[in-house]
Amino acid sequence: MKVLLKLIIFFIFFLASPLYANISLPRLFTDNMVLQRNEEINIWGWADAYEKVEITMFKKKYKAQADKNGKWLIKLPAKAVGGPYRMLIKGKNTIELKNIMFGDVWVCSGQSNMYFRVAAAKNSYLDINDANYENIRLFQIDKDANYQPKDDLASGEWLVCTPETVRRFSAVAYFFGRTLHDSTHIPIGLIHASWGGSSIQAWMPTDAFKEFPAYFKILREIEQTTGYFEQLEKKYKDNGGNLVIKELYKQDKGFNEDGSLADIPFTNKDVWQQIKVPGYWEDQVLQAYNGTIWYRKQIEMPKAFDAKDLLLDIGWVDDYDFTFFNGEKVGSTWYKGSERSYVIPKEIVRQGMNEILVCVYDYSGKGGFWGPRKSHIKINDNKSDLQIDLQGIWYYSKGLDAKNFKTDILPLNKQPQKRSTPTFLYNAMIAPIIDFAIKGAIWYQGESNAGNAEEYKELFPALIQSWRSKWGQGDTPFLFVQLANYGSPADKPANSNWAALREAQLKTLSAGSTGMAVTIDLGNSMNIHPTNKQDVGKRLALAALHFEYDKQIVYSGPVYESMKINNGKIYLKFKNTGSGLVAKSKHGYLNEFVIAGVDEKFVWAKAYIENGQVVVYNKEISDPVAVRYAWTDNPNKANLYNVEGLPATPFRTDDWGLIK
């Protein structure tokens, strides 16, 4: 019988309203931030109920008073490009923010190809070494999910772009921002929020689903679950603590009642047995066990780590960890998909031998360290590459068996998949920033939705409209990446999930104030995460420069516009041809075109450029009616471009069934 449900502790901790003794700010407001130029600026935070708050900036004072819940908001007037500035926020305490710039702020979101880091990009060492940009500022939103919109982010701070800070930042976002900065010399702020494997539904707010009845049931369940957690939080919250965790501290012999580390059983080395990390304990030593397992590992510190703050990364843990270093608690994290990175103060680091102790609490299913993420310890300065690998043999000891854990919390039925559950990522990673003025957004997502392009055709515009509505700045630009080529090239014409998804993305250009970067030539047949992110970011930036910065440039490759049929051939007209159409081939022939008659059976076609149009034909089809171009998962021979070197977007002239 299950004793606890996954997620209960998480929401008991985090659904509660914070207690305020001093004024505090959301994590989005830090030194080095970029505020959106030419827009009224919201500055908000928390304080005691009815506390008076004052902001000093531009040699002026702006005042407000917190409401009964402690929330306050001050609006600053629009400001042109400039900086650095200083901001003082004063209540019962004073907060000073420095090195603030006014420029353009872009939100960068999506799934793994947006998350893909600069350090992993093609020839990244060249870009990293050159990444000293005082006026490009980076803000990383860590992965988080929630049943309802959150007031604040889980973590984050603005960092000046340097070789050290850019390495782990989104490659697409950085190369986009760098191109904008180099072209405009305007300070650029990049807010990155993405999650690998996430669906578009997870990034949409609840009200974005009002036209999608298929989601009403799960949204009702989410609403009911939210109410359940709120009841639990109200029932079990006790003086800012949590009775479930307090009971765990009382009943597990490894803890003292205050949560500190007990002496027992760690003085008895006989109770410790070997176990491999990473790896679930059910797959190694313990079958069908739920409860706590204590892991320990001793490590010899190199002299280079002396007198240094360290960063301990223990990877992924299923479900809850309580992590100690030399007997001092350094952190704990809930949820199996959350990364565990804890700062170890230099004061508790010893010369020679040190000990890591991790209590892992698993409620149901498999438990322990898991996944491909490598655990390690290193200096916390983003400079040194020296690290100690923590994978391999650890020692473990059983703690509290869940069967014996006495608590009256009732279990729920299931654990949602956070990265694909509707609203979850929006609630935790986007909702906390919607009052922060922005220039626009860039988006790289769609792989996870490629199985249902028809639905994506409706969901994607709904997401864009919902974000614009939440931000309340009108039709802010929304620029996105069309899926790259991927998978095995097709040996015969066929329908394609990825081609259909690309078409859904193409049609979203009708939403207005949108732009699309075509990447059909930047993919990798063997890798869904192609490494050429430089050109992806640059192509997004071309659209931004044209539409938002009034640059008279060619920003897009050819886009199909119309067709006519004459003497057994189909003549295609395009827009965005720049200085003209070009076939990137030795003899000037075009590839990846297919043609069909009324029987809807496509065959490979011959194609060439004539008088600014593309002519497509097959001698076996005397009465053609439709053409498709690059209509496969991986049209790796697609070679229609404009003279400026931008590829044509895949398209079809028919409206026949997408997937058969």
XYZ file of C-alpha atoms in Angstrom:
660
model
C 0.000 0.000 0.000
C 1.358 3.394 -0.944
C 2.049 5.685 1.969
C 2.745 8.902 0.089
C 2.134 10.184 -3.397
C 4.880 11.749 -5.434
C 4.595 15.536 -5.531
C 2.777 15.965 -2.208
C 5.788 17.254 -0.329
C 6.773 19.475 -3.243
C 3.487 21.300 -3.275
C 3.154 21.494 0.481
C 6.476 23.317 0.423
C 5.884 25.556 -2.559
C 2.191 26.402 -2.778
C 2.472 28.383 0.426
C 2.698 32.166 0.281
C 6.080 33.405 1.475
C 6.486 35.151 4.778
C 7.915 38.648 4.466
C 9.963 40.479 7.032
C 11.820 42.724 4.579
C 11.122 43.869 1.064
C 12.197 41.284 -1.467
C 12.330 41.081 -5.241
C 11.612 38.349 -7.769
C 14.717 36.541 -8.949
C 14.352 38.323 -12.279
C 15.561 41.586 -10.720
C 19.309 41.447 -10.096
C 22.493 43.284 -10.900
C 23.335 43.318 -14.633
C 19.719 43.096 -15.779
C 18.420 44.570 -19.017
C 15.152 46.508 -18.904
C 13.125 46.968 -22.059
C 13.755 50.328 -23.708
C 10.860 52.549 -24.737
C 8.368 50.651 -22.568
C 6.838 51.424 -19.185
C 8.656 49.199 -16.691
C 7.035 47.186 -13.899
C 9.117 46.674 -10.773
C 7.404 44.489 -8.188
C 8.066 42.437 -5.122
C 6.937 41.593 -1.611
C 7.040 43.216 1.799
C 5.052 43.326 5.005
C 1.374 44.086 4.542
C 0.855 47.792 3.795
C 4.580 48.523 3.986
C 5.653 51.633 2.059
C 8.172 51.036 -0.720
C 10.277 53.583 -2.580
C 12.435 53.210 -5.696
C 15.131 55.729 -6.550
C 16.307 55.807 -10.164
C 17.187 58.520 -12.706
C 17.543 60.897 -9.726
C 13.812 60.522 -9.059
C 11.759 58.705 -6.451
C 8.803 56.434 -7.203
C 6.569 55.256 -4.369
C 3.996 52.578 -3.645
C 2.464 50.678 -0.746
C 2.199 46.926 -0.390
C -1.289 45.459 -0.319
C -2.704 43.293 2.460
C -0.851 40.277 1.051
C 2.462 42.101 0.925
C 2.554 42.496 -2.879
C 3.685 45.836 -4.302
C 4.179 47.260 -7.792
C 5.893 50.412 -9.030
C 5.833 51.571 -12.645
C 8.853 53.371 -14.049
C 8.534 55.614 -17.117
C 9.777 54.471 -20.508
C 13.469 55.058 -21.089
C 15.587 55.075 -24.239
C 18.676 52.933 -24.754
C 21.271 53.620 -22.084
C 23.101 52.670 -18.938
C 24.623 51.471 -16.794
C 22.184 52.630 -14.122
C 21.700 51.987 -10.436
C 18.398 51.301 -8.669
C 17.640 51.611 -4.952
C 14.561 49.877 -3.535
C 13.798 50.932 0.004
C 11.309 49.759 2.595
C 12.228 48.532 6.054
C 15.412 47.407 4.354
C 17.246 48.630 1.254
C 18.187 46.714 -1.890
C 20.637 48.125 -4.429
C 20.808 46.878 -8.017
C 23.767 47.886 -10.188
C 24.932 47.808 -13.797
C 21.401 47.996 -15.238
C 21.040 48.596 -18.969
C 18.074 49.675 -21.072
C 17.924 47.754 -24.321
C 15.932 44.916 -25.852
C 14.828 41.835 -23.921
C 14.053 38.593 -25.740
C 12.482 35.484 -24.211
C 13.978 32.300 -25.698
C 11.933 29.132 -25.213
C 11.175 25.669 -26.552
C 12.601 22.179 -26.176
C 16.016 20.538 -26.470
C 17.303 22.344 -29.552
C 16.741 25.625 -27.732
C 18.288 24.176 -24.567
C 21.339 22.983 -26.583
C 24.335 24.768 -25.060
C 26.983 26.937 -26.702
C 29.734 24.577 -25.553
C 28.206 21.762 -27.622
C 27.852 23.783 -30.830
C 30.050 23.335 -33.886
C 33.492 24.912 -33.433
C 32.241 26.398 -30.181
C 35.721 27.159 -28.883
C 35.994 29.974 -31.420
C 32.711 31.552 -30.343
C 33.374 31.040 -26.639
C 36.813 32.646 -26.750
C 35.288 35.679 -28.456
C 32.260 35.986 -26.161
C 33.237 39.108 -24.227
C 30.114 41.233 -24.601
C 29.543 43.712 -21.795
C 26.136 44.634 -23.197
C 24.771 41.160 -23.806
C 23.202 39.881 -20.597
C 22.112 36.298 -19.946
C 19.366 34.985 -17.664
C 18.897 31.223 -17.311
C 15.541 29.951 -16.023
C 16.088 26.520 -14.519
C 13.701 23.663 -15.246
C 10.600 23.812 -13.079
C 6.942 22.826 -13.293
C 3.809 23.565 -11.320
C 0.079 22.906 -11.185
C -0.754 26.605 -11.051
C 1.010 29.869 -12.032
C 3.871 30.761 -9.708
C 4.798 34.226 -8.485
C 8.536 33.707 -8.805
C 11.145 31.588 -10.507
C 12.938 28.789 -8.719
C 16.348 30.395 -9.355
C 18.269 32.672 -11.684
C 20.333 35.832 -12.004
C 21.471 38.145 -14.787
C 25.049 37.552 -15.934
C 27.243 39.606 -18.228
C 28.191 37.585 -21.304
C 31.744 36.267 -20.997
C 33.498 33.096 -22.185
C 32.777 31.607 -18.760
C 29.071 32.481 -18.573
C 28.123 31.747 -22.180
C 29.375 28.142 -22.254
C 26.268 26.697 -20.597
C 23.775 29.100 -22.149
C 21.423 28.328 -25.022
C 23.386 28.344 -28.274
C 20.469 29.463 -30.456
C 19.622 32.254 -28.020
C 23.222 33.456 -27.786
C 23.898 33.454 -31.537
C 20.596 35.260 -32.081
C 21.440 37.880 -29.473
C 25.010 38.284 -30.684
C 23.852 38.982 -34.239
C 21.359 41.579 -33.006
C 23.963 43.249 -30.821
C 26.608 43.347 -33.540
C 24.108 44.801 -36.014
C 22.413 47.379 -33.774
C 24.829 48.024 -30.875
C 21.800 47.972 -28.582
C 22.119 46.165 -25.218
C 20.488 42.752 -25.510
C 18.960 40.764 -22.655
C 18.294 37.070 -23.256
C 15.943 35.167 -20.932
C 16.237 31.451 -21.644
C 13.474 29.037 -20.575
C 13.375 25.634 -22.246
C 12.988 21.940 -21.413
C 14.154 19.065 -23.587
C 11.359 16.852 -24.873
C 8.638 19.286 -23.844
C 5.370 19.542 -25.736
C 3.809 22.805 -26.822
C 0.869 22.115 -24.495
C 3.123 22.376 -21.438
C 4.024 25.971 -22.382
C 0.425 27.169 -22.731
C -1.634 28.828 -19.959
C -4.975 27.371 -18.966
C -7.092 29.931 -20.816
C -5.263 29.156 -24.079
C -7.153 25.837 -24.208
C -10.641 27.337 -24.300
C -11.073 26.289 -27.951
C -9.677 22.794 -27.388
C -12.318 20.548 -25.746
C -9.999 17.550 -25.843
C -8.070 19.117 -22.954
C -10.992 20.080 -20.731
C -10.854 16.824 -18.764
C -7.158 16.997 -17.868
C -7.452 20.692 -17.032
C -10.302 19.880 -14.619
C -8.116 17.201 -13.031
C -5.277 19.697 -12.653
C -7.657 22.193 -11.061
C -8.953 19.544 -8.663
C -5.427 18.453 -7.783
C -4.438 22.055 -7.126
C -7.332 22.352 -4.693
C -6.266 19.113 -3.030
C -2.738 20.372 -2.499
C -4.044 23.664 -1.152
C -6.103 21.743 1.412
C -3.066 19.684 2.393
C -0.922 22.770 2.686
C -3.496 24.427 4.907
C -3.866 21.318 7.045
C -0.235 20.369 7.481
C 1.681 23.642 7.412
C 2.941 24.350 10.923
C 4.922 27.489 11.730
C 6.495 27.574 8.289
C 7.498 23.912 8.467
C 6.059 20.684 7.173
C 4.717 17.900 9.330
C 5.513 15.194 6.803
C 9.190 16.115 6.749
C 9.162 16.564 10.498
C 7.801 13.047 10.856
C 10.506 11.766 8.548
C 13.137 13.435 10.710
C 11.625 11.807 13.800
C 11.299 8.320 12.374
C 14.446 7.895 10.249
C 17.419 7.007 12.449
C 19.797 9.023 10.270
C 18.217 12.363 11.227
C 17.936 14.383 14.375
C 14.492 15.906 14.852
C 15.716 19.276 13.552
C 16.838 17.673 10.285
C 20.527 17.658 11.110
C 22.619 14.544 10.726
C 22.532 11.983 13.526
C 25.552 9.968 14.650
C 23.755 6.656 14.224
C 24.220 4.491 12.113
C 27.219 6.136 10.538
C 29.644 5.104 13.262
C 29.044 1.450 12.373
C 30.816 0.701 9.092
C 29.482 -2.876 9.018
C 26.008 -1.733 7.962
C 27.298 -0.272 4.689
C 27.317 -2.308 1.471
C 28.452 -1.475 -2.050
C 26.139 -0.040 -4.712
C 26.774 1.493 -8.132
C 25.894 5.105 -8.926
C 24.046 5.898 -11.116
C 21.522 3.092 -11.010
C 18.206 2.312 -9.335
C 18.564 0.241 -6.167
C 15.819 -2.127 -7.400
C 18.067 -3.031 -10.330
C 20.965 -3.882 -8.027
C 20.423 -4.752 -4.393
C 16.871 -4.099 -3.147
C 13.665 -5.332 -4.745
C 10.307 -3.586 -4.276
C 11.670 -1.277 -1.588
C 10.235 2.170 -0.895
C 11.558 4.459 1.790
C 14.958 5.991 2.528
C 18.379 4.758 1.514
C 21.507 6.464 2.784
C 24.382 6.742 0.306
C 27.930 7.647 1.310
C 31.152 8.246 -0.583
C 34.563 9.431 0.570
C 36.715 11.507 -1.775
C 40.260 12.824 -1.632
C 40.389 16.535 -2.423
C 43.136 17.815 -4.754
C 45.161 20.789 -3.563
C 43.573 22.910 -6.297
C 40.301 22.722 -4.334
C 41.822 24.190 -1.153
C 40.048 27.319 0.149
C 37.563 27.238 -2.727
C 33.775 27.133 -2.798
C 32.833 23.936 -4.612
C 29.858 22.832 -6.696
C 28.466 19.373 -6.016
C 26.378 17.925 -8.849
C 24.832 14.574 -7.936
C 22.767 14.259 -11.113
C 19.178 13.019 -10.956
C 17.588 11.367 -7.946
C 14.282 9.523 -7.661
C 12.512 11.054 -5.743
C 13.835 13.268 -2.912
C 17.373 13.843 -1.693
C 18.797 15.288 1.513
C 22.476 15.923 0.788
C 25.240 16.437 3.353
C 28.919 17.263 2.950
C 31.201 16.531 5.892
C 28.118 16.338 8.090
C 26.627 19.677 7.008
C 23.441 19.812 4.962
C 24.099 21.501 1.598
C 20.751 21.003 -0.111
C 17.686 18.941 -0.936
C 15.530 18.722 -4.054
C 12.223 17.157 -4.999
C 11.292 15.345 -8.239
C 13.188 12.741 -10.239
C 13.727 15.014 -13.261
C 15.304 17.881 -11.334
C 19.025 18.477 -11.488
C 20.861 18.555 -8.153
C 23.631 21.163 -7.981
C 24.638 22.364 -4.531
C 27.240 24.911 -3.485
C 29.683 23.667 -0.844
C 31.103 26.564 1.202
C 34.867 26.484 1.445
C 34.581 26.613 5.237
C 33.402 22.992 5.407
C 35.868 21.607 2.849
C 38.773 19.710 4.403
C 42.214 18.990 3.085
C 42.523 15.328 2.256
C 39.535 13.064 2.827
C 35.956 14.403 2.666
C 32.599 12.627 2.868
C 29.389 12.997 0.875
C 26.220 11.609 2.427
C 22.905 11.541 0.565
C 19.598 10.364 1.992
C 17.337 9.354 -0.904
C 13.627 9.058 -0.172
C 11.570 7.142 -2.746
C 7.795 6.857 -2.383
C 6.852 4.408 -5.128
C 8.337 2.683 -8.132
C 12.097 2.623 -8.553
C 14.396 4.763 -6.432
C 17.950 6.025 -6.296
C 20.396 7.813 -8.574
C 19.404 7.438 -12.211
C 19.838 8.728 -15.748
C 22.781 9.670 -17.945
C 23.693 12.859 -16.116
C 27.192 12.494 -14.634
C 27.706 13.306 -10.959
C 30.818 15.251 -10.057
C 32.319 17.906 -7.837
C 34.296 20.920 -9.028
C 35.300 24.490 -8.176
C 32.306 26.842 -8.255
C 33.730 29.537 -10.518
C 32.780 28.532 -14.094
C 36.470 28.754 -14.980
C 38.231 25.560 -14.003
C 37.556 22.340 -15.895
C 39.048 20.232 -13.081
C 36.442 17.970 -11.516
C 36.151 14.762 -9.515
C 33.972 12.079 -11.062
C 31.549 10.676 -8.471
C 30.222 7.818 -10.565
C 31.025 4.258 -9.647
C 31.040 2.505 -6.282
C 29.295 4.128 -3.313
C 28.126 2.543 -0.056
C 24.523 2.347 1.099
C 22.526 1.632 4.242
C 18.763 1.192 4.599
C 16.914 3.846 6.530
C 13.172 4.198 7.067
C 11.014 1.635 5.278
C 7.939 3.369 3.825
C 5.783 0.555 5.211
C 6.643 1.768 8.688
C 6.314 5.491 7.987
C 3.344 6.679 10.024
C 1.524 9.599 8.409
C -2.122 10.303 7.695
C -1.662 11.942 4.300
C -3.789 10.193 1.687
C -2.264 9.230 -1.646
C -3.353 10.563 -5.029
C -3.566 8.437 -8.136
C -0.766 9.372 -10.477
C 2.387 11.332 -11.185
C 2.039 13.652 -14.171
C 4.712 13.903 -16.852
C 5.757 17.461 -16.176
C 7.320 18.353 -19.504
C 4.227 17.270 -21.450
C 1.364 18.071 -19.055
C -0.676 21.078 -20.237
C 0.193 24.368 -18.458
C 2.920 22.901 -16.219
C 5.951 24.627 -17.735
C 4.107 27.843 -18.456
C 3.039 28.022 -14.818
C 6.548 27.680 -13.412
C 8.851 29.129 -16.075
C 6.828 31.752 -17.988
C 4.088 33.008 -15.649
C 6.609 34.491 -13.172
C 8.055 36.775 -15.878
C 4.975 38.007 -17.758
C 4.972 41.384 -15.989
C 8.553 41.966 -17.170
C 8.498 44.076 -20.341
C 10.098 42.421 -23.372
C 10.872 43.117 -27.012
C 9.711 39.706 -28.217
C 10.225 35.949 -28.146
C 12.087 33.291 -30.103
C 10.917 29.676 -30.137
C 12.466 26.348 -31.156
C 10.040 23.495 -30.535
C 7.938 20.991 -32.416
C 9.791 17.692 -32.458
C 7.659 16.404 -29.566
C 4.445 17.314 -31.412
C 5.405 15.955 -34.831
C 2.898 13.129 -34.497
C -0.083 15.493 -34.695
C 0.564 18.348 -37.091
C -3.137 19.086 -37.565
C -3.482 19.857 -33.875
C -0.218 21.811 -33.816
C -1.584 24.009 -36.590
C -4.154 25.251 -34.066
C -2.142 25.029 -30.856
C 0.830 27.069 -32.054
C -1.135 30.244 -32.921
C -3.051 29.790 -29.667
C 0.201 29.753 -27.704
C 1.427 32.902 -29.455
C -1.848 34.726 -28.852
C -1.968 33.650 -25.203
C 1.569 34.856 -24.499
C 0.859 38.187 -26.155
C -2.330 38.535 -24.149
C -0.530 37.769 -20.882
C 2.285 40.231 -21.556
C -0.178 42.898 -22.627
C 2.217 44.675 -24.985
C 0.258 44.172 -28.186
C 1.549 42.030 -31.033
C 5.059 41.521 -29.728
C 7.224 39.754 -32.325
C 7.318 35.984 -32.114
C 10.074 34.361 -34.174
C 10.452 30.618 -34.488
C 12.562 27.884 -36.034
C 11.081 25.482 -38.553
C 12.148 21.890 -37.919
C 15.472 20.895 -39.455
C 16.021 17.847 -41.637
C 16.423 14.630 -39.652
C 16.304 10.875 -40.159
C 16.875 8.656 -43.155
C 16.426 10.261 -46.583
C 13.361 8.975 -48.439
C 13.911 6.644 -51.396
C 10.407 7.295 -52.739
C 7.762 10.021 -52.291
C 5.702 9.561 -49.153
C 3.903 11.439 -46.448
C 5.941 12.683 -43.523
C 5.101 13.687 -39.958
C 7.949 16.161 -39.892
C 6.993 17.718 -43.217
C 3.442 18.139 -41.946
C 4.714 19.791 -38.772
C 6.859 22.144 -40.856
C 3.735 23.095 -42.798
C 1.897 23.833 -39.549
C 4.771 26.104 -38.573
C 4.722 27.804 -41.986
C 0.997 28.521 -41.705
C 1.578 30.158 -38.321
C 3.214 33.079 -40.148
C -0.357 34.258 -40.749
C -0.625 35.082 -37.030
C 1.089 38.415 -37.729
C 4.299 39.875 -36.281
C 5.903 36.484 -36.745
C 9.018 35.292 -38.528
C 10.407 31.858 -39.306
C 13.961 30.592 -39.689
C 14.093 27.767 -42.226
C 16.708 25.172 -41.236
C 16.007 22.397 -43.730
C 19.699 22.479 -44.686
C 21.162 22.603 -41.168
C 20.078 19.228 -39.778
C 21.793 15.907 -39.241
C 20.317 12.613 -40.385
C 21.755 10.808 -37.355
C 21.279 13.452 -34.670
C 18.067 15.240 -33.733
C 20.282 17.918 -32.167
C 22.381 19.318 -35.036
C 25.414 21.284 -33.899
C 25.232 24.195 -36.341
C 23.357 26.547 -34.074
C 25.244 29.610 -35.341
C 23.220 29.785 -38.553
C 19.979 29.029 -36.714
C 20.483 32.027 -34.445
C 21.589 34.197 -37.346
C 18.512 33.362 -39.435
C 16.218 34.199 -36.531
C 18.086 37.468 -36.121
C 17.633 38.338 -39.812
C 13.858 38.264 -39.315
C 14.151 40.397 -36.189
C 16.433 42.908 -37.894
C 14.044 43.278 -40.815
C 10.760 43.519 -38.928
C 11.786 45.116 -35.634
C 14.907 47.124 -36.410
C 13.916 48.446 -39.856
C 16.890 46.876 -41.613
C 16.292 46.645 -45.357
C 17.724 43.162 -45.739
C 16.719 39.847 -47.225
C 15.530 38.004 -44.135
C 13.976 34.840 -45.580
C 14.440 32.261 -48.268
C 11.878 31.695 -51.040
C 8.299 30.988 -49.930
C 5.795 29.391 -52.286
C 3.115 31.828 -53.471
C 1.142 30.419 -56.411
C 1.141 27.950 -59.307
C -0.141 27.546 -62.828
C -0.251 24.545 -65.151
C 0.751 24.727 -68.808
C 1.468 21.923 -71.274
C 2.099 19.234 -68.687
C 4.330 21.391 -66.513
C 3.675 23.233 -63.269
C 5.087 26.748 -62.918
C 5.687 27.915 -59.354
C 5.917 31.512 -58.232
C 7.686 32.534 -55.004
C 7.992 35.532 -52.740
C 11.063 36.469 -50.695
C 13.293 35.654 -53.633
C 15.787 38.384 -52.783
C 18.133 38.921 -55.715
C 16.733 35.869 -57.453
C 16.267 32.123 -57.255
C 19.234 29.801 -57.447
C 19.769 26.038 -57.570
C 22.712 24.938 -55.473
C 23.941 22.234 -57.808
C 26.630 21.790 -60.413
C 24.276 21.713 -63.394
C 21.511 23.967 -62.080
C 18.894 21.268 -61.534
C 16.595 21.293 -58.528
C 16.100 18.299 -56.243
C 13.423 17.044 -53.832
C 10.435 17.958 -56.014
C 7.592 15.464 -56.495
C 4.570 15.761 -58.768
C 1.152 14.089 -58.971
C -1.933 13.880 -61.139
C -5.529 13.571 -60.012
C -4.805 10.087 -58.664
C -2.815 11.768 -55.852
C 0.144 9.454 -56.443
C 3.376 11.403 -56.238
C 6.508 10.554 -58.202
C 9.904 12.190 -58.353
C 9.990 15.178 -60.682
C 12.511 17.171 -62.642
C 12.692 20.868 -61.869
C 14.609 23.914 -63.011
C 14.530 27.691 -62.707
C 13.219 29.745 -65.620
C 12.436 33.472 -65.693
C 12.294 33.723 -61.908
C 9.967 30.743 -61.551
C 10.447 27.049 -60.839
C 9.251 24.668 -63.526
C 8.337 21.121 -62.418
C 7.409 18.151 -64.601
C 7.547 14.404 -65.144
C 7.084 13.040 -68.663
C 5.002 10.168 -67.293
C 2.378 12.576 -65.923
C 0.740 14.479 -68.743
C -1.857 16.248 -66.597
C -0.171 17.210 -63.313
C -2.203 18.938 -60.607
C 0.051 19.162 -57.535
C 3.660 19.585 -56.477
C 5.460 19.076 -53.202
C 8.963 20.201 -52.287
C 11.206 18.785 -49.578
C 8.235 16.809 -48.274
C 10.128 14.196 -46.238
C 11.614 13.986 -42.759
C 15.068 14.516 -44.228
C 15.090 16.137 -47.694
C 18.869 16.216 -47.598
C 19.230 17.145 -51.272
C 16.906 20.163 -51.152
C 18.730 22.908 -53.030
C 16.345 25.759 -53.845
C 17.720 29.020 -52.422
C 17.770 32.712 -53.128
C 20.993 34.415 -54.178
C 21.481 35.588 -50.583
C 21.938 31.958 -49.527
C 18.683 31.368 -47.637
C 16.827 28.098 -48.332
C 13.259 27.822 -49.558
C 10.779 26.517 -47.052
C 9.298 23.073 -47.758
C 5.770 23.292 -49.148
C 2.983 21.570 -51.060
C 0.426 22.961 -53.483
C -2.278 20.408 -52.634
C -4.579 20.088 -49.637
C -4.843 16.317 -49.676
C -4.534 14.208 -46.579
C -1.434 14.951 -44.566
C -0.636 11.552 -43.123
C -1.933 8.354 -44.681
